[in-house]
mmCIF file of C-alpha atoms and ligand atoms in Angstrom:
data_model
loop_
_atom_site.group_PDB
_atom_site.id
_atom_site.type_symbol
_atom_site.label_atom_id
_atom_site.label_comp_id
_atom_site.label_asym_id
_atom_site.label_seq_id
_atom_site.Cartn_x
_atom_site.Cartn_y
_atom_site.Cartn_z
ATOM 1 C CA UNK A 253 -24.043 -13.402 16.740
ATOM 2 C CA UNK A 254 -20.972 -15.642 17.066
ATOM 3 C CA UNK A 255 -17.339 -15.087 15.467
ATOM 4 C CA UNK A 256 -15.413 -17.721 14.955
ATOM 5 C CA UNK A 257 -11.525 -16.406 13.871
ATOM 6 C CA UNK A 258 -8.874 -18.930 12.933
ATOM 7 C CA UNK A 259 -5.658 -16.997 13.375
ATOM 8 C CA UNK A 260 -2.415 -18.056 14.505
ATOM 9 C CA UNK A 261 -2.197 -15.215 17.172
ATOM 10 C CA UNK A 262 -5.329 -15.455 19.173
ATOM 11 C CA UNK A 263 -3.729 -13.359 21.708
ATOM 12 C CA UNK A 264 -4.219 -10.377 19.671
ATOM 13 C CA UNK A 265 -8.243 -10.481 20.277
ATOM 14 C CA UNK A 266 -7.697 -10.140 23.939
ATOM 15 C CA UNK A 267 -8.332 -6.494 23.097
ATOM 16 C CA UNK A 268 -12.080 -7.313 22.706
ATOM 17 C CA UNK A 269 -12.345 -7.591 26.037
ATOM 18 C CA UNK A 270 -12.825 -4.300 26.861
ATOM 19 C CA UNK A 271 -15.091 -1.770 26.432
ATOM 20 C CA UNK A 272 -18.341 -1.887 24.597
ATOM 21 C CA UNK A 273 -17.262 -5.340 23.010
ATOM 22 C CA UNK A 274 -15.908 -6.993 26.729
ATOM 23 C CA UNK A 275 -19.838 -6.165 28.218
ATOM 24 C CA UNK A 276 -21.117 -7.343 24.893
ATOM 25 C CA UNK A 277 -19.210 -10.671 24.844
ATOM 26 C CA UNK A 278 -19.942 -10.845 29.005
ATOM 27 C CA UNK A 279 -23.239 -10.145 28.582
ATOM 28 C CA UNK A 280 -23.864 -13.298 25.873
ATOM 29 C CA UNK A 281 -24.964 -10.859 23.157
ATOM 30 C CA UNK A 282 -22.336 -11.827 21.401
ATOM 31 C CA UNK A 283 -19.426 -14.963 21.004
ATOM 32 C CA UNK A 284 -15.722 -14.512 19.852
ATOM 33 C CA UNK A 285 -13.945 -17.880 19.578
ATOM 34 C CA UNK A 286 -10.669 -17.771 18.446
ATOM 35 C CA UNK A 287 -9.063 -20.566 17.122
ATOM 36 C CA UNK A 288 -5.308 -21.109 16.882
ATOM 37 C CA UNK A 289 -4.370 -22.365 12.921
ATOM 38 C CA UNK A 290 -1.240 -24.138 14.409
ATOM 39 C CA UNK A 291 -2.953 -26.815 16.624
ATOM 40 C CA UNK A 292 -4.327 -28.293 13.204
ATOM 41 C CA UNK A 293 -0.768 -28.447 12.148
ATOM 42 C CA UNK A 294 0.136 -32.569 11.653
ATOM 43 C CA UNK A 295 3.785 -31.975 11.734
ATOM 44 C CA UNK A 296 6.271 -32.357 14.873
ATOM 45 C CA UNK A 297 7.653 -28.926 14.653
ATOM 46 C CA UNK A 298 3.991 -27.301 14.888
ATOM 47 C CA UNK A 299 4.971 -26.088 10.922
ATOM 48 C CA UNK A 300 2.206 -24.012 9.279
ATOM 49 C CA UNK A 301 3.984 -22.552 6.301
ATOM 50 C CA UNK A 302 6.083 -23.426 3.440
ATOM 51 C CA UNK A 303 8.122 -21.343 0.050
ATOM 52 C CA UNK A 304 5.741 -20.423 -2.369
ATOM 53 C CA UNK A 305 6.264 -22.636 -5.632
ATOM 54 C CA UNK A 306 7.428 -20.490 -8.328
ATOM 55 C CA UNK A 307 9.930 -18.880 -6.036
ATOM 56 C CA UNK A 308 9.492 -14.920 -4.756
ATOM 57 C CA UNK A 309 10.103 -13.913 -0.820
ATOM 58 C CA UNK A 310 8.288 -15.190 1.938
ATOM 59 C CA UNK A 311 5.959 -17.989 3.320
ATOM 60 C CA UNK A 312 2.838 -19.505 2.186
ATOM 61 C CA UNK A 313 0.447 -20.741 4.793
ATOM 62 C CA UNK A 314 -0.368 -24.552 3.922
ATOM 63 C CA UNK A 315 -4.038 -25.554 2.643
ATOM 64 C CA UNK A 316 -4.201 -28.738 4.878
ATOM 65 C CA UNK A 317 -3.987 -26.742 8.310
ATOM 66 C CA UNK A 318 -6.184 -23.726 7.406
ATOM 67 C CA UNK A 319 -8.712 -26.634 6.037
ATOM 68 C CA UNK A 320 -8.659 -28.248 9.391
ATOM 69 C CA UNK A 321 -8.878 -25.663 11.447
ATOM 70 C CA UNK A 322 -12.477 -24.907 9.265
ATOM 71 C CA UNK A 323 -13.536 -27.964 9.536
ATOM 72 C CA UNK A 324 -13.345 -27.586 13.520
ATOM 73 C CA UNK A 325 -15.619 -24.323 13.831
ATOM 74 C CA UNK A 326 -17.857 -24.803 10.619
ATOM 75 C CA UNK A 327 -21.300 -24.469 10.876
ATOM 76 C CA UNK A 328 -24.443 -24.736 8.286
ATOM 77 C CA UNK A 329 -25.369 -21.038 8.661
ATOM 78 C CA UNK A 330 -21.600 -19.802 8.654
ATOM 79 C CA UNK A 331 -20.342 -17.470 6.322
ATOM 80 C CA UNK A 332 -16.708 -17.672 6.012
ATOM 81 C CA UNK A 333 -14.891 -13.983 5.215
ATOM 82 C CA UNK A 334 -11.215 -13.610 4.107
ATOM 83 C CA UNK A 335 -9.757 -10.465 5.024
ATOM 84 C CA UNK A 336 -6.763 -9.189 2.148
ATOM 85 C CA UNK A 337 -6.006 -5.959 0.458
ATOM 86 C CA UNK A 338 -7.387 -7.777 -2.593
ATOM 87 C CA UNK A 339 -11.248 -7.822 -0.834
ATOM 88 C CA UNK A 340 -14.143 -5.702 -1.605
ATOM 89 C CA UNK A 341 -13.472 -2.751 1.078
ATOM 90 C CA UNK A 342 -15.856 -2.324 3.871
ATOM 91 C CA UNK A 343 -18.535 -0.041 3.927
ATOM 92 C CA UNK A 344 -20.816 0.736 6.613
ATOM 93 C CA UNK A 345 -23.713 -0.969 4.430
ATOM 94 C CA UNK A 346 -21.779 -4.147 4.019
ATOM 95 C CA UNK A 347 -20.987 -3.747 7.856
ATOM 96 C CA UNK A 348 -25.063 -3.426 8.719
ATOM 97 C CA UNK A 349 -25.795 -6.351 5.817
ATOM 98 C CA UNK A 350 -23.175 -8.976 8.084
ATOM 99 C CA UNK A 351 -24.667 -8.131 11.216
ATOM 100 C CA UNK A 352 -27.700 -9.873 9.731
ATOM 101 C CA UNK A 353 -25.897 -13.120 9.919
ATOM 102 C CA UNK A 354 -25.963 -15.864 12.286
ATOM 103 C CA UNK A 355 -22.430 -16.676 12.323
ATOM 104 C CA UNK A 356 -19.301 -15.360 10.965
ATOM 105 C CA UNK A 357 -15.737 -17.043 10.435
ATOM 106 C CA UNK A 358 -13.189 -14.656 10.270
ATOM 107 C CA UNK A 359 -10.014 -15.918 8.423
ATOM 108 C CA UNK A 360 -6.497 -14.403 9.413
ATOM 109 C CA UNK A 361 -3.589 -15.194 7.131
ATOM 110 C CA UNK A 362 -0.392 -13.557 8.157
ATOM 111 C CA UNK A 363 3.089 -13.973 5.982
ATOM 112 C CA UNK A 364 2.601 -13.647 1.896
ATOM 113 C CA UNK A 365 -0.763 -15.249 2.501
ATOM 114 C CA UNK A 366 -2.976 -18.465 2.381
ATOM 115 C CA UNK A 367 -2.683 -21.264 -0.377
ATOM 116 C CA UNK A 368 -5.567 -20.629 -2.854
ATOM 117 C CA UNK A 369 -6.610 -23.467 -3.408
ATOM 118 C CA UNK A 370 -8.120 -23.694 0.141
ATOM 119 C CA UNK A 371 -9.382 -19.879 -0.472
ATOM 120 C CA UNK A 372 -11.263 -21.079 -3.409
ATOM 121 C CA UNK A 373 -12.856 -24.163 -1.219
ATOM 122 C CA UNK A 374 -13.643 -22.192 1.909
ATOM 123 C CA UNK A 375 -14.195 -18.507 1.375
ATOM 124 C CA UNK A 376 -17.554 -16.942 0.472
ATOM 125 C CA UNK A 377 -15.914 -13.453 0.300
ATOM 126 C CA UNK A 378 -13.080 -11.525 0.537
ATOM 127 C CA UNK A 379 -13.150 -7.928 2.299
ATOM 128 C CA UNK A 380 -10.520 -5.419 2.588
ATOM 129 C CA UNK A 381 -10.334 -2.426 5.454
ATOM 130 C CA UNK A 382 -8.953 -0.064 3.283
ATOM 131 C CA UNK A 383 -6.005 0.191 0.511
ATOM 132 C CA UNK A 384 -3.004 -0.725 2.690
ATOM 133 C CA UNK A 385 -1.582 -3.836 3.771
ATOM 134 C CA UNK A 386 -1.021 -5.696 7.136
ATOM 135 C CA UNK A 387 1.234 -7.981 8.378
ATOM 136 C CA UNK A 388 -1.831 -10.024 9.158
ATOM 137 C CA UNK A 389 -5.576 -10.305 8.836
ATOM 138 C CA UNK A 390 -5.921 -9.954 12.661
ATOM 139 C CA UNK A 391 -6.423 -6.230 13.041
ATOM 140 C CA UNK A 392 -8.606 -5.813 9.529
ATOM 141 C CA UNK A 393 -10.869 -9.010 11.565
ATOM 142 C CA UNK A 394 -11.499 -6.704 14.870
ATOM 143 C CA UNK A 395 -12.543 -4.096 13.158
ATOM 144 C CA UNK A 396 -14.713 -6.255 10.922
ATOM 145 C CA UNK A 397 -16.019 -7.450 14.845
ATOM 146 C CA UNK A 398 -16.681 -4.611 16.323
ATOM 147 C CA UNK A 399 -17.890 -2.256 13.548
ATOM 148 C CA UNK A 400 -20.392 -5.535 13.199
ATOM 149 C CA UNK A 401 -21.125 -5.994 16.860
ATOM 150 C CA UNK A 402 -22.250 -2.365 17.280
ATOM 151 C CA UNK A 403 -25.342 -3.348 14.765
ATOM 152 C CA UNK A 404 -26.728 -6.545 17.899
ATOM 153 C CA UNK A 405 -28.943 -5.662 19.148
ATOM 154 C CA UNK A 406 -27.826 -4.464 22.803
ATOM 155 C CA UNK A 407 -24.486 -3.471 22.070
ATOM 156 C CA UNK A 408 -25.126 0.164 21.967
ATOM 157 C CA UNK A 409 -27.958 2.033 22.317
ATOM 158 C CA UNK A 410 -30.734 2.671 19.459
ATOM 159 C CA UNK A 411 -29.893 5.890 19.244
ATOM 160 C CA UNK A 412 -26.572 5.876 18.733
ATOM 161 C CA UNK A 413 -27.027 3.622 15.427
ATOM 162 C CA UNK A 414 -29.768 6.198 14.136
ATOM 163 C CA UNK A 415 -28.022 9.167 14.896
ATOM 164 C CA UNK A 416 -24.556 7.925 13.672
ATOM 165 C CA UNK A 417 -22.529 9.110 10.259
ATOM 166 C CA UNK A 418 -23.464 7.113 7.216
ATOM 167 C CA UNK A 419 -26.534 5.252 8.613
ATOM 168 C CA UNK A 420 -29.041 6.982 6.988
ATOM 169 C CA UNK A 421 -29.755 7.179 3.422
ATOM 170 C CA UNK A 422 -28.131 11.027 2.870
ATOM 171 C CA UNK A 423 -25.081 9.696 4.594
ATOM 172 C CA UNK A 424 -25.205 12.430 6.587
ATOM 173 C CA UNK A 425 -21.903 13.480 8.558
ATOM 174 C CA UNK A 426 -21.686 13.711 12.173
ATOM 175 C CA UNK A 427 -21.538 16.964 13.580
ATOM 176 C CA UNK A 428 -18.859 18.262 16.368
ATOM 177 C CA UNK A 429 -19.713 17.455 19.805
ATOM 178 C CA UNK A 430 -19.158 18.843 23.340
ATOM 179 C CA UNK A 431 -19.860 18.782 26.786
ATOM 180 C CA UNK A 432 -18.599 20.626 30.347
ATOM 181 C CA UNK A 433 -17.240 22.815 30.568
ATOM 182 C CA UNK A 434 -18.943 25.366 28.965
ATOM 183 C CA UNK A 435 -15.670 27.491 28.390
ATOM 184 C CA UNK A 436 -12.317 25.454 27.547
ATOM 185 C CA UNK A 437 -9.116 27.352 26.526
ATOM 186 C CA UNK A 438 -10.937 30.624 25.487
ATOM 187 C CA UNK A 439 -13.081 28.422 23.167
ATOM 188 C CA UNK A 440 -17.010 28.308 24.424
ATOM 189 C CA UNK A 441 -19.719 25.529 23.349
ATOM 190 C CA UNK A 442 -21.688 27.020 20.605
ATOM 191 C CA UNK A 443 -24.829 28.899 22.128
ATOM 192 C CA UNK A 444 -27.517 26.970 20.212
ATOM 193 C CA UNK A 445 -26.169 23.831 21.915
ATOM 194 C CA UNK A 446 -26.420 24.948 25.126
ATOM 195 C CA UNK A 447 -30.387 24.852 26.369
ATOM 196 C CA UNK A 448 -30.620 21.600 24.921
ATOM 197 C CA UNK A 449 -28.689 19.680 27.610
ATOM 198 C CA UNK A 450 -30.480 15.933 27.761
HETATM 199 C C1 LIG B 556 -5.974 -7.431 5.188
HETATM 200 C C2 LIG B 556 -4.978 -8.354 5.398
HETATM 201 C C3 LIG B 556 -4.320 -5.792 4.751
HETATM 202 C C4 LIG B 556 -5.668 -6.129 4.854
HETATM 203 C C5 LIG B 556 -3.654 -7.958 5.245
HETATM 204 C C6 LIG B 556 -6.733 -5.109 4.616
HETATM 205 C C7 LIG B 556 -1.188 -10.704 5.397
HETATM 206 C C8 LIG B 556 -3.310 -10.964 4.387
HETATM 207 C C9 LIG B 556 -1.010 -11.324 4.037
HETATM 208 C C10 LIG B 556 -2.613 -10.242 5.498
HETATM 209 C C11 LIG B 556 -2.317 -11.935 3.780
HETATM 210 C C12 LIG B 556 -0.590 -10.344 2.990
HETATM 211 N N1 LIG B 556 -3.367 -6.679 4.931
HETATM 212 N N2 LIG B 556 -6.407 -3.999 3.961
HETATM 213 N N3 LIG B 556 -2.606 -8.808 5.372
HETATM 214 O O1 LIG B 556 -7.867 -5.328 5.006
HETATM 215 O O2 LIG B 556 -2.388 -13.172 4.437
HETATM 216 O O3 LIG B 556 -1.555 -9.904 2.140
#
């Protein structure tokens, strides 16, 4: 599985480099390219924004550079995924149905947003983490990555994706989980736990 995120703070993903995701990514299982929106940006001054017409607060990010910046990491097989508050919110079944694909293009906007007319030309769907908003797509796009990632196979083990909340049809809810010792703080592991030690 590759990712491909256009962002204009690709220092933010340095985070996937550790942990389950950092092996992943070392390991070749997966691919996280980011690419920075501002090196597509024709003018002197870098500029990637501009006031929205029809006034209101804020900047707009221009369609030419986010266009460019596609055009650079596009592929045949790519879907492209907008992350706003206005998207269709994640769900562990949309999560497992995008790990099916081949490769992903993660779309960051940051300020009051994106021009839509490049939206409308590029995007093949919008997704939302949850009913708050950002300051930027970045954080909603790592967890899209590594709720995804944990679905390659390699990434984690089997087990872990079977025996995990929501995977199976019941969506059945994890239960609480311990390990040594077998007294902390007055509080002791429950007894039926304790002969089945793996
Ligand atoms: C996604 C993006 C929240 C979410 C986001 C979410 C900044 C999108 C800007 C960025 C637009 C304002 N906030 N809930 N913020 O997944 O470019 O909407």
């Amino acid at each position: 599985m590759k990712f491909s995120v256009l962002t204009l703070f690709p220092e933010m993903f340095e985070m996937l480099n550790s942990s389950i995701i950092g092996r992943a990514k070392e390991n070749g299982i997966i691919e996280i390219e980011t690419i920075n929106i501002r090196d597509f940006s024709k003018n002197k001054h870098k500029k990637v924004d501009d006031t929205p017409y029809g006034g209101g607060a804020g900047m707009v990010m221009m369609p030419d550079v986010v266009y460019e910046a596609y055009q650079a990491v596009k592929t045949d097989n790519a879907k492209v995924i907008y992350l706003s508050p206005q998207g269709k919110t994640l769900t562990q079944g949309k999560v497992r149905e995008l790990s099916k694909e081949k490769h992903l293009i993660l779309l960051c906007g940051h300020y009051e947003g994106i021009d839509q007319r490049v939206l409308d030309e590029i995007v093949d769907e919008e997704i939302s983490i949850g009913d708050y908003v950002l300051t930027g797509g970045e954080l909603p796009s790592m967890v899209l990555i590594d709720s995804v990632s944990r679905y390659i196979d390699g990434v984690i083990s089997k087990e872990s994706i079977e025996e995990e909340s929501f995977s199976n049809e019941q969506s059945l809810l994890e239960y609480p989980q311990y390990t040594r010792p077998e007294e902390f703080h007055g509080m002791k592991v429950p007894e039926v736990l304790l002969s089945r030690t793996s």
